[in-house]
Short mmCIF file of N, CA and C in Angstrom, two decimals:
data_model
loop_
_atom_site.label_atom_id
_atom_site.label_comp_id
_atom_site.label_asym_id
_atom_site.label_seq_id
_atom_site.Cartn_x
_atom_site.Cartn_y
_atom_site.Cartn_z
N MET A 1 -147.73 104.13 151.26
CA MET A 1 -148.62 105.04 151.93
C MET A 1 -150.07 104.63 151.66
N LYS A 2 -150.88 104.68 152.67
CA LYS A 2 -152.29 104.32 152.53
C LYS A 2 -153.11 105.59 152.34
N TYR A 3 -154.00 105.55 151.36
CA TYR A 3 -154.86 106.69 151.06
C TYR A 3 -156.29 106.36 151.46
N ASP A 4 -157.05 107.42 151.77
CA ASP A 4 -158.48 107.23 152.00
C ASP A 4 -159.24 108.16 151.06
N ILE A 5 -160.55 108.10 151.13
CA ILE A 5 -161.39 108.86 150.19
C ILE A 5 -161.08 110.35 150.22
N SER A 6 -160.77 110.88 151.39
CA SER A 6 -160.53 112.33 151.49
C SER A 6 -159.19 112.75 150.87
N SER A 7 -158.35 111.81 150.50
CA SER A 7 -157.05 112.15 149.94
C SER A 7 -156.92 111.78 148.46
N THR A 8 -158.02 111.55 147.78
CA THR A 8 -157.95 111.13 146.38
C THR A 8 -157.34 112.21 145.49
N VAL A 9 -157.64 113.48 145.76
CA VAL A 9 -157.05 114.54 144.94
C VAL A 9 -155.53 114.55 145.12
N SER A 10 -155.08 114.32 146.33
CA SER A 10 -153.63 114.23 146.58
C SER A 10 -153.02 113.06 145.82
N LEU A 11 -153.74 111.96 145.77
CA LEU A 11 -153.25 110.80 145.04
C LEU A 11 -153.17 111.08 143.54
N VAL A 12 -154.20 111.73 143.00
CA VAL A 12 -154.18 112.10 141.58
C VAL A 12 -153.00 113.04 141.31
N SER A 13 -152.78 113.98 142.21
CA SER A 13 -151.65 114.91 142.06
C SER A 13 -150.32 114.16 142.10
N ARG A 14 -150.19 113.19 143.00
CA ARG A 14 -148.96 112.40 143.09
C ARG A 14 -148.72 111.61 141.80
N ILE A 15 -149.79 111.01 141.27
CA ILE A 15 -149.67 110.24 140.02
C ILE A 15 -149.25 111.17 138.89
N HIS A 16 -149.81 112.37 138.85
CA HIS A 16 -149.43 113.35 137.82
C HIS A 16 -147.94 113.67 137.93
N SER A 17 -147.48 113.95 139.14
CA SER A 17 -146.06 114.29 139.35
C SER A 17 -145.15 113.13 138.94
N LEU A 18 -145.53 111.92 139.31
CA LEU A 18 -144.73 110.75 138.94
C LEU A 18 -144.70 110.57 137.42
N SER A 19 -145.83 110.83 136.77
CA SER A 19 -145.89 110.71 135.31
C SER A 19 -145.00 111.75 134.64
N VAL A 20 -145.03 112.97 135.15
CA VAL A 20 -144.19 114.04 134.60
C VAL A 20 -142.71 113.68 134.78
N ASP A 21 -142.35 113.18 135.96
CA ASP A 21 -140.96 112.77 136.21
C ASP A 21 -140.54 111.66 135.25
N PHE A 22 -141.43 110.69 135.03
CA PHE A 22 -141.17 109.58 134.10
C PHE A 22 -140.90 110.13 132.70
N LEU A 23 -141.77 111.03 132.24
CA LEU A 23 -141.62 111.60 130.89
C LEU A 23 -140.33 112.40 130.77
N ARG A 24 -140.03 113.23 131.78
CA ARG A 24 -138.80 114.03 131.74
C ARG A 24 -137.56 113.14 131.65
N LYS A 25 -137.55 112.09 132.44
CA LYS A 25 -136.42 111.17 132.44
C LYS A 25 -136.24 110.54 131.05
N LYS A 26 -137.34 110.08 130.46
CA LYS A 26 -137.27 109.44 129.15
C LYS A 26 -136.86 110.43 128.06
N LEU A 27 -137.41 111.65 128.11
CA LEU A 27 -137.02 112.68 127.13
C LEU A 27 -135.53 112.98 127.25
N ASN A 28 -135.04 113.09 128.48
CA ASN A 28 -133.63 113.38 128.73
C ASN A 28 -132.75 112.24 128.21
N GLU A 29 -133.17 110.99 128.44
CA GLU A 29 -132.42 109.84 127.96
C GLU A 29 -132.31 109.84 126.43
N MET A 30 -133.33 110.36 125.76
CA MET A 30 -133.33 110.40 124.30
C MET A 30 -132.74 111.69 123.74
N GLY A 31 -132.30 112.58 124.63
CA GLY A 31 -131.71 113.84 124.18
C GLY A 31 -132.71 114.80 123.56
N LEU A 32 -133.98 114.65 123.93
CA LEU A 32 -135.02 115.52 123.39
C LEU A 32 -135.26 116.70 124.31
N PRO A 33 -135.66 117.85 123.73
CA PRO A 33 -135.90 119.01 124.59
C PRO A 33 -137.06 118.75 125.54
N GLU A 34 -136.91 119.25 126.75
CA GLU A 34 -137.96 119.12 127.75
C GLU A 34 -138.95 120.26 127.55
N LEU A 35 -140.18 119.89 127.29
CA LEU A 35 -141.22 120.88 127.03
C LEU A 35 -142.34 120.69 128.04
N SER A 36 -143.15 121.72 128.20
CA SER A 36 -144.29 121.61 129.11
C SER A 36 -145.37 120.73 128.49
N SER A 37 -146.32 120.34 129.31
CA SER A 37 -147.41 119.51 128.79
C SER A 37 -148.21 120.27 127.74
N SER A 38 -148.31 121.59 127.86
CA SER A 38 -149.02 122.39 126.85
C SER A 38 -148.30 122.32 125.50
N HIS A 39 -146.97 122.37 125.53
CA HIS A 39 -146.19 122.22 124.29
C HIS A 39 -146.45 120.86 123.66
N GLY A 40 -146.39 119.83 124.49
CA GLY A 40 -146.62 118.48 123.99
C GLY A 40 -148.01 118.31 123.41
N TYR A 41 -148.99 118.95 124.04
CA TYR A 41 -150.35 118.84 123.54
C TYR A 41 -150.50 119.55 122.20
N ILE A 42 -149.83 120.67 122.03
CA ILE A 42 -149.86 121.36 120.73
C ILE A 42 -149.26 120.47 119.65
N LEU A 43 -148.14 119.84 119.94
CA LEU A 43 -147.51 118.94 118.97
C LEU A 43 -148.43 117.77 118.65
N PHE A 44 -149.10 117.24 119.66
CA PHE A 44 -150.05 116.15 119.45
C PHE A 44 -151.20 116.62 118.55
N LEU A 45 -151.74 117.80 118.83
CA LEU A 45 -152.84 118.33 118.01
C LEU A 45 -152.42 118.48 116.56
N LEU A 46 -151.19 118.97 116.36
CA LEU A 46 -150.70 119.17 114.99
C LEU A 46 -150.40 117.85 114.29
N SER A 47 -150.25 116.78 115.06
CA SER A 47 -150.06 115.47 114.42
C SER A 47 -151.40 114.94 113.92
N ARG A 48 -152.48 115.42 114.49
CA ARG A 48 -153.82 114.99 114.08
C ARG A 48 -154.39 115.87 112.98
N ASP A 49 -154.13 117.17 113.07
CA ASP A 49 -154.56 118.14 112.06
C ASP A 49 -153.29 118.73 111.47
N GLU A 50 -153.11 118.60 110.20
CA GLU A 50 -151.86 119.01 109.57
C GLU A 50 -151.51 120.47 109.85
N MET A 51 -152.55 121.31 109.91
CA MET A 51 -152.34 122.74 110.08
C MET A 51 -153.46 123.29 110.96
N LEU A 52 -153.10 124.17 111.89
CA LEU A 52 -154.09 124.84 112.72
C LEU A 52 -153.76 126.33 112.79
N THR A 53 -154.78 127.15 112.97
CA THR A 53 -154.52 128.57 113.21
C THR A 53 -154.15 128.75 114.67
N MET A 54 -153.54 129.88 114.99
CA MET A 54 -153.18 130.17 116.37
C MET A 54 -154.45 130.20 117.23
N GLY A 55 -155.54 130.74 116.69
CA GLY A 55 -156.81 130.77 117.42
C GLY A 55 -157.35 129.39 117.71
N GLU A 56 -157.24 128.48 116.75
CA GLU A 56 -157.70 127.11 116.95
C GLU A 56 -156.86 126.42 118.03
N ILE A 57 -155.55 126.66 117.99
CA ILE A 57 -154.67 126.07 119.00
C ILE A 57 -155.06 126.59 120.38
N ALA A 58 -155.23 127.90 120.50
CA ALA A 58 -155.59 128.51 121.79
C ALA A 58 -156.87 127.87 122.33
N LYS A 59 -157.86 127.73 121.49
CA LYS A 59 -159.13 127.15 121.92
C LYS A 59 -158.97 125.70 122.36
N LYS A 60 -158.22 124.92 121.59
CA LYS A 60 -158.07 123.49 121.88
C LYS A 60 -157.26 123.24 123.15
N ILE A 61 -156.32 124.15 123.48
CA ILE A 61 -155.51 123.96 124.69
C ILE A 61 -156.07 124.76 125.87
N SER A 62 -157.21 125.43 125.66
CA SER A 62 -157.88 126.21 126.70
C SER A 62 -156.99 127.31 127.28
N LYS A 63 -156.32 128.02 126.39
CA LYS A 63 -155.48 129.17 126.77
C LYS A 63 -155.87 130.34 125.89
N ASN A 64 -155.47 131.55 126.29
CA ASN A 64 -155.75 132.70 125.42
C ASN A 64 -154.73 132.74 124.29
N LYS A 65 -155.01 133.58 123.28
CA LYS A 65 -154.15 133.61 122.08
C LYS A 65 -152.73 134.04 122.40
N SER A 66 -152.56 134.98 123.33
CA SER A 66 -151.19 135.43 123.64
C SER A 66 -150.39 134.32 124.29
N THR A 67 -151.01 133.53 125.15
CA THR A 67 -150.31 132.40 125.77
C THR A 67 -149.98 131.34 124.71
N ALA A 68 -150.94 131.06 123.83
CA ALA A 68 -150.70 130.10 122.75
C ALA A 68 -149.54 130.56 121.87
N THR A 69 -149.48 131.86 121.60
CA THR A 69 -148.40 132.41 120.77
C THR A 69 -147.05 132.19 121.43
N VAL A 70 -146.97 132.43 122.73
CA VAL A 70 -145.70 132.21 123.47
C VAL A 70 -145.30 130.74 123.39
N LEU A 71 -146.26 129.84 123.57
CA LEU A 71 -145.98 128.41 123.52
C LEU A 71 -145.49 128.00 122.12
N VAL A 72 -146.17 128.50 121.10
CA VAL A 72 -145.79 128.16 119.72
C VAL A 72 -144.40 128.73 119.38
N ARG A 73 -144.11 129.91 119.87
CA ARG A 73 -142.78 130.50 119.61
C ARG A 73 -141.66 129.63 120.16
N LYS A 74 -141.88 129.04 121.35
CA LYS A 74 -140.85 128.14 121.90
C LYS A 74 -140.70 126.91 121.02
N LEU A 75 -141.82 126.39 120.53
CA LEU A 75 -141.75 125.24 119.63
C LEU A 75 -141.03 125.61 118.34
N GLU A 76 -141.27 126.83 117.85
CA GLU A 76 -140.55 127.31 116.65
C GLU A 76 -139.06 127.42 116.93
N ALA A 77 -138.71 127.96 118.10
CA ALA A 77 -137.30 128.12 118.46
C ALA A 77 -136.58 126.78 118.52
N ASN A 78 -137.32 125.73 118.86
CA ASN A 78 -136.75 124.38 118.90
C ASN A 78 -136.84 123.67 117.55
N GLY A 79 -137.37 124.37 116.53
CA GLY A 79 -137.45 123.81 115.19
C GLY A 79 -138.52 122.74 115.02
N LEU A 80 -139.49 122.71 115.94
CA LEU A 80 -140.51 121.66 115.91
C LEU A 80 -141.75 122.04 115.11
N VAL A 81 -142.01 123.33 115.00
CA VAL A 81 -143.15 123.82 114.22
C VAL A 81 -142.70 125.03 113.41
N GLU A 82 -143.51 125.37 112.42
CA GLU A 82 -143.31 126.61 111.69
C GLU A 82 -144.66 127.28 111.56
N SER A 83 -144.65 128.61 111.54
CA SER A 83 -145.89 129.35 111.38
C SER A 83 -145.76 130.23 110.14
N PHE A 84 -146.89 130.50 109.53
CA PHE A 84 -146.90 131.35 108.35
C PHE A 84 -148.24 132.03 108.24
N SER A 85 -148.25 133.15 107.56
CA SER A 85 -149.46 133.96 107.44
C SER A 85 -150.51 133.27 106.59
N ASN A 86 -151.74 133.54 106.94
CA ASN A 86 -152.89 133.06 106.19
C ASN A 86 -153.09 134.02 105.02
N LYS A 87 -153.04 133.50 103.81
CA LYS A 87 -153.20 134.34 102.62
C LYS A 87 -154.56 135.04 102.59
N ASP A 88 -155.57 134.37 103.14
CA ASP A 88 -156.93 134.91 103.11
C ASP A 88 -157.23 135.88 104.25
N ASP A 89 -156.42 135.86 105.31
CA ASP A 89 -156.66 136.72 106.47
C ASP A 89 -155.32 137.05 107.11
N ALA A 90 -154.82 138.24 106.85
CA ALA A 90 -153.50 138.64 107.32
C ALA A 90 -153.40 138.66 108.85
N ARG A 91 -154.54 138.73 109.54
CA ARG A 91 -154.52 138.74 111.00
C ARG A 91 -154.31 137.35 111.58
N SER A 92 -154.42 136.33 110.75
CA SER A 92 -154.38 134.95 111.21
C SER A 92 -153.09 134.27 110.75
N LYS A 93 -152.54 133.41 111.62
CA LYS A 93 -151.36 132.62 111.27
C LYS A 93 -151.69 131.15 111.36
N PHE A 94 -151.11 130.39 110.44
CA PHE A 94 -151.21 128.94 110.48
C PHE A 94 -149.95 128.38 111.13
N VAL A 95 -150.09 127.24 111.79
CA VAL A 95 -148.96 126.55 112.41
C VAL A 95 -148.99 125.11 111.94
N LYS A 96 -147.81 124.57 111.61
CA LYS A 96 -147.73 123.16 111.24
C LYS A 96 -146.42 122.58 111.74
N LEU A 97 -146.39 121.25 111.83
CA LEU A 97 -145.18 120.54 112.27
C LEU A 97 -144.10 120.61 111.21
N THR A 98 -142.86 120.69 111.64
CA THR A 98 -141.71 120.52 110.75
C THR A 98 -141.37 119.03 110.75
N SER A 99 -140.43 118.64 109.92
CA SER A 99 -140.00 117.23 109.93
C SER A 99 -139.40 116.88 111.30
N LYS A 100 -138.70 117.83 111.91
CA LYS A 100 -138.16 117.60 113.26
C LYS A 100 -139.29 117.43 114.27
N GLY A 101 -140.37 118.19 114.11
CA GLY A 101 -141.53 118.05 114.98
C GLY A 101 -142.19 116.69 114.82
N LYS A 102 -142.24 116.20 113.59
CA LYS A 102 -142.81 114.87 113.34
C LYS A 102 -141.95 113.79 114.00
N GLU A 103 -140.63 113.95 113.91
CA GLU A 103 -139.71 113.00 114.55
C GLU A 103 -139.88 113.04 116.07
N TYR A 104 -140.04 114.25 116.62
CA TYR A 104 -140.26 114.40 118.05
C TYR A 104 -141.53 113.67 118.46
N ASN A 105 -142.60 113.86 117.69
CA ASN A 105 -143.87 113.18 117.99
C ASN A 105 -143.73 111.67 117.92
N ASP A 106 -142.98 111.17 116.96
CA ASP A 106 -142.75 109.72 116.86
C ASP A 106 -142.05 109.20 118.12
N ALA A 107 -141.03 109.93 118.55
CA ALA A 107 -140.27 109.52 119.74
C ALA A 107 -141.14 109.60 120.98
N THR A 108 -141.90 110.67 121.11
CA THR A 108 -142.73 110.82 122.31
C THR A 108 -143.91 109.85 122.30
N SER A 109 -144.32 109.42 121.14
CA SER A 109 -145.38 108.40 121.06
C SER A 109 -144.89 107.11 121.70
N ALA A 110 -143.66 106.74 121.42
CA ALA A 110 -143.08 105.54 122.02
C ALA A 110 -142.96 105.70 123.54
N ILE A 111 -142.56 106.89 123.98
CA ILE A 111 -142.45 107.15 125.41
C ILE A 111 -143.84 107.07 126.06
N SER A 112 -144.84 107.62 125.40
CA SER A 112 -146.21 107.59 125.93
C SER A 112 -146.72 106.16 126.07
N LYS A 113 -146.40 105.33 125.10
CA LYS A 113 -146.80 103.92 125.19
C LYS A 113 -146.15 103.26 126.40
N ASN A 114 -144.88 103.58 126.62
CA ASN A 114 -144.15 103.05 127.76
C ASN A 114 -144.79 103.54 129.07
N LEU A 115 -145.16 104.82 129.11
CA LEU A 115 -145.82 105.38 130.29
C LEU A 115 -147.15 104.65 130.56
N LEU A 116 -147.93 104.44 129.51
CA LEU A 116 -149.22 103.76 129.69
C LEU A 116 -149.03 102.32 130.16
N GLN A 117 -148.00 101.65 129.67
CA GLN A 117 -147.73 100.29 130.13
C GLN A 117 -147.43 100.29 131.63
N THR A 118 -146.65 101.28 132.06
CA THR A 118 -146.33 101.41 133.48
C THR A 118 -147.59 101.76 134.28
N PHE A 119 -148.34 102.71 133.78
CA PHE A 119 -149.55 103.20 134.44
C PHE A 119 -150.56 102.07 134.68
N TYR A 120 -150.76 101.25 133.66
CA TYR A 120 -151.79 100.20 133.71
C TYR A 120 -151.23 98.81 134.04
N ARG A 121 -150.02 98.74 134.54
CA ARG A 121 -149.43 97.44 134.86
C ARG A 121 -150.37 96.65 135.79
N ASP A 122 -150.63 95.41 135.42
CA ASP A 122 -151.47 94.48 136.18
C ASP A 122 -152.95 94.86 136.24
N PHE A 123 -153.41 95.76 135.36
CA PHE A 123 -154.83 96.08 135.26
C PHE A 123 -155.45 95.20 134.18
N SER A 124 -156.65 94.72 134.44
CA SER A 124 -157.40 94.02 133.39
C SER A 124 -158.00 95.07 132.46
N GLU A 125 -158.46 94.63 131.30
CA GLU A 125 -159.11 95.56 130.36
C GLU A 125 -160.35 96.18 131.01
N ASP A 126 -161.09 95.39 131.75
CA ASP A 126 -162.28 95.89 132.43
C ASP A 126 -161.91 96.96 133.46
N GLU A 127 -160.86 96.74 134.21
CA GLU A 127 -160.42 97.73 135.20
C GLU A 127 -159.98 99.03 134.52
N LYS A 128 -159.31 98.93 133.39
CA LYS A 128 -158.90 100.12 132.64
C LYS A 128 -160.13 100.92 132.21
N GLN A 129 -161.14 100.23 131.71
CA GLN A 129 -162.37 100.90 131.27
C GLN A 129 -163.10 101.54 132.45
N GLN A 130 -163.12 100.85 133.57
CA GLN A 130 -163.75 101.42 134.76
C GLN A 130 -163.03 102.68 135.22
N LEU A 131 -161.71 102.62 135.25
CA LEU A 131 -160.93 103.79 135.66
C LEU A 131 -161.21 104.96 134.72
N LEU A 132 -161.20 104.71 133.43
CA LEU A 132 -161.48 105.75 132.45
C LEU A 132 -162.86 106.36 132.69
N PHE A 133 -163.85 105.52 132.91
CA PHE A 133 -165.21 105.98 133.16
C PHE A 133 -165.25 106.92 134.37
N PHE A 134 -164.64 106.51 135.46
CA PHE A 134 -164.66 107.33 136.68
C PHE A 134 -163.88 108.62 136.52
N LEU A 135 -162.74 108.56 135.86
CA LEU A 135 -161.96 109.78 135.64
C LEU A 135 -162.71 110.77 134.75
N GLN A 136 -163.41 110.26 133.74
CA GLN A 136 -164.21 111.14 132.89
C GLN A 136 -165.32 111.80 133.70
N ARG A 137 -165.97 111.05 134.57
CA ARG A 137 -167.01 111.63 135.41
C ARG A 137 -166.45 112.72 136.30
N ILE A 138 -165.30 112.49 136.87
CA ILE A 138 -164.68 113.50 137.73
C ILE A 138 -164.35 114.74 136.89
N SER A 139 -163.77 114.52 135.73
CA SER A 139 -163.42 115.65 134.86
C SER A 139 -164.66 116.49 134.49
N GLU A 140 -165.75 115.81 134.20
CA GLU A 140 -166.99 116.50 133.85
C GLU A 140 -167.55 117.32 135.01
N ASN A 141 -167.23 116.93 136.24
CA ASN A 141 -167.68 117.71 137.39
C ASN A 141 -167.08 119.11 137.41
N PHE A 142 -165.98 119.30 136.70
CA PHE A 142 -165.32 120.62 136.65
C PHE A 142 -165.66 121.42 135.41
N ASP A 143 -166.41 120.85 134.49
CA ASP A 143 -166.78 121.54 133.26
C ASP A 143 -167.97 122.47 133.48
#
């Protein structure tokens, strides 16, 4: 299919859908639970910061606290994270990865690398940097 300038948003949407399908297929092949991108992002955040409060998670994923709580509960139900009360503030809960969550992140890291290899197939390093630059500019237009 040939695209023109007026259909770039459609093309970005198509690429997103193809990426999601790719990830779902790979997760299924590995017998891993299928989670939403918000779930995956929470797991990624917890791999970078050992522990986060529910409020910090909500802010980082750009969702309200009740939505973040629902997302974290699903991760808890899958044994990927655990939450516990903050000793210093009973209104606040901390969330951290379980060993199963760390294993999930390791597996999905390999899948992500595979996705990026597919995404950037036949791109030069310069082309990758150019694409990143333009996508960042587009993203900033919505901030």
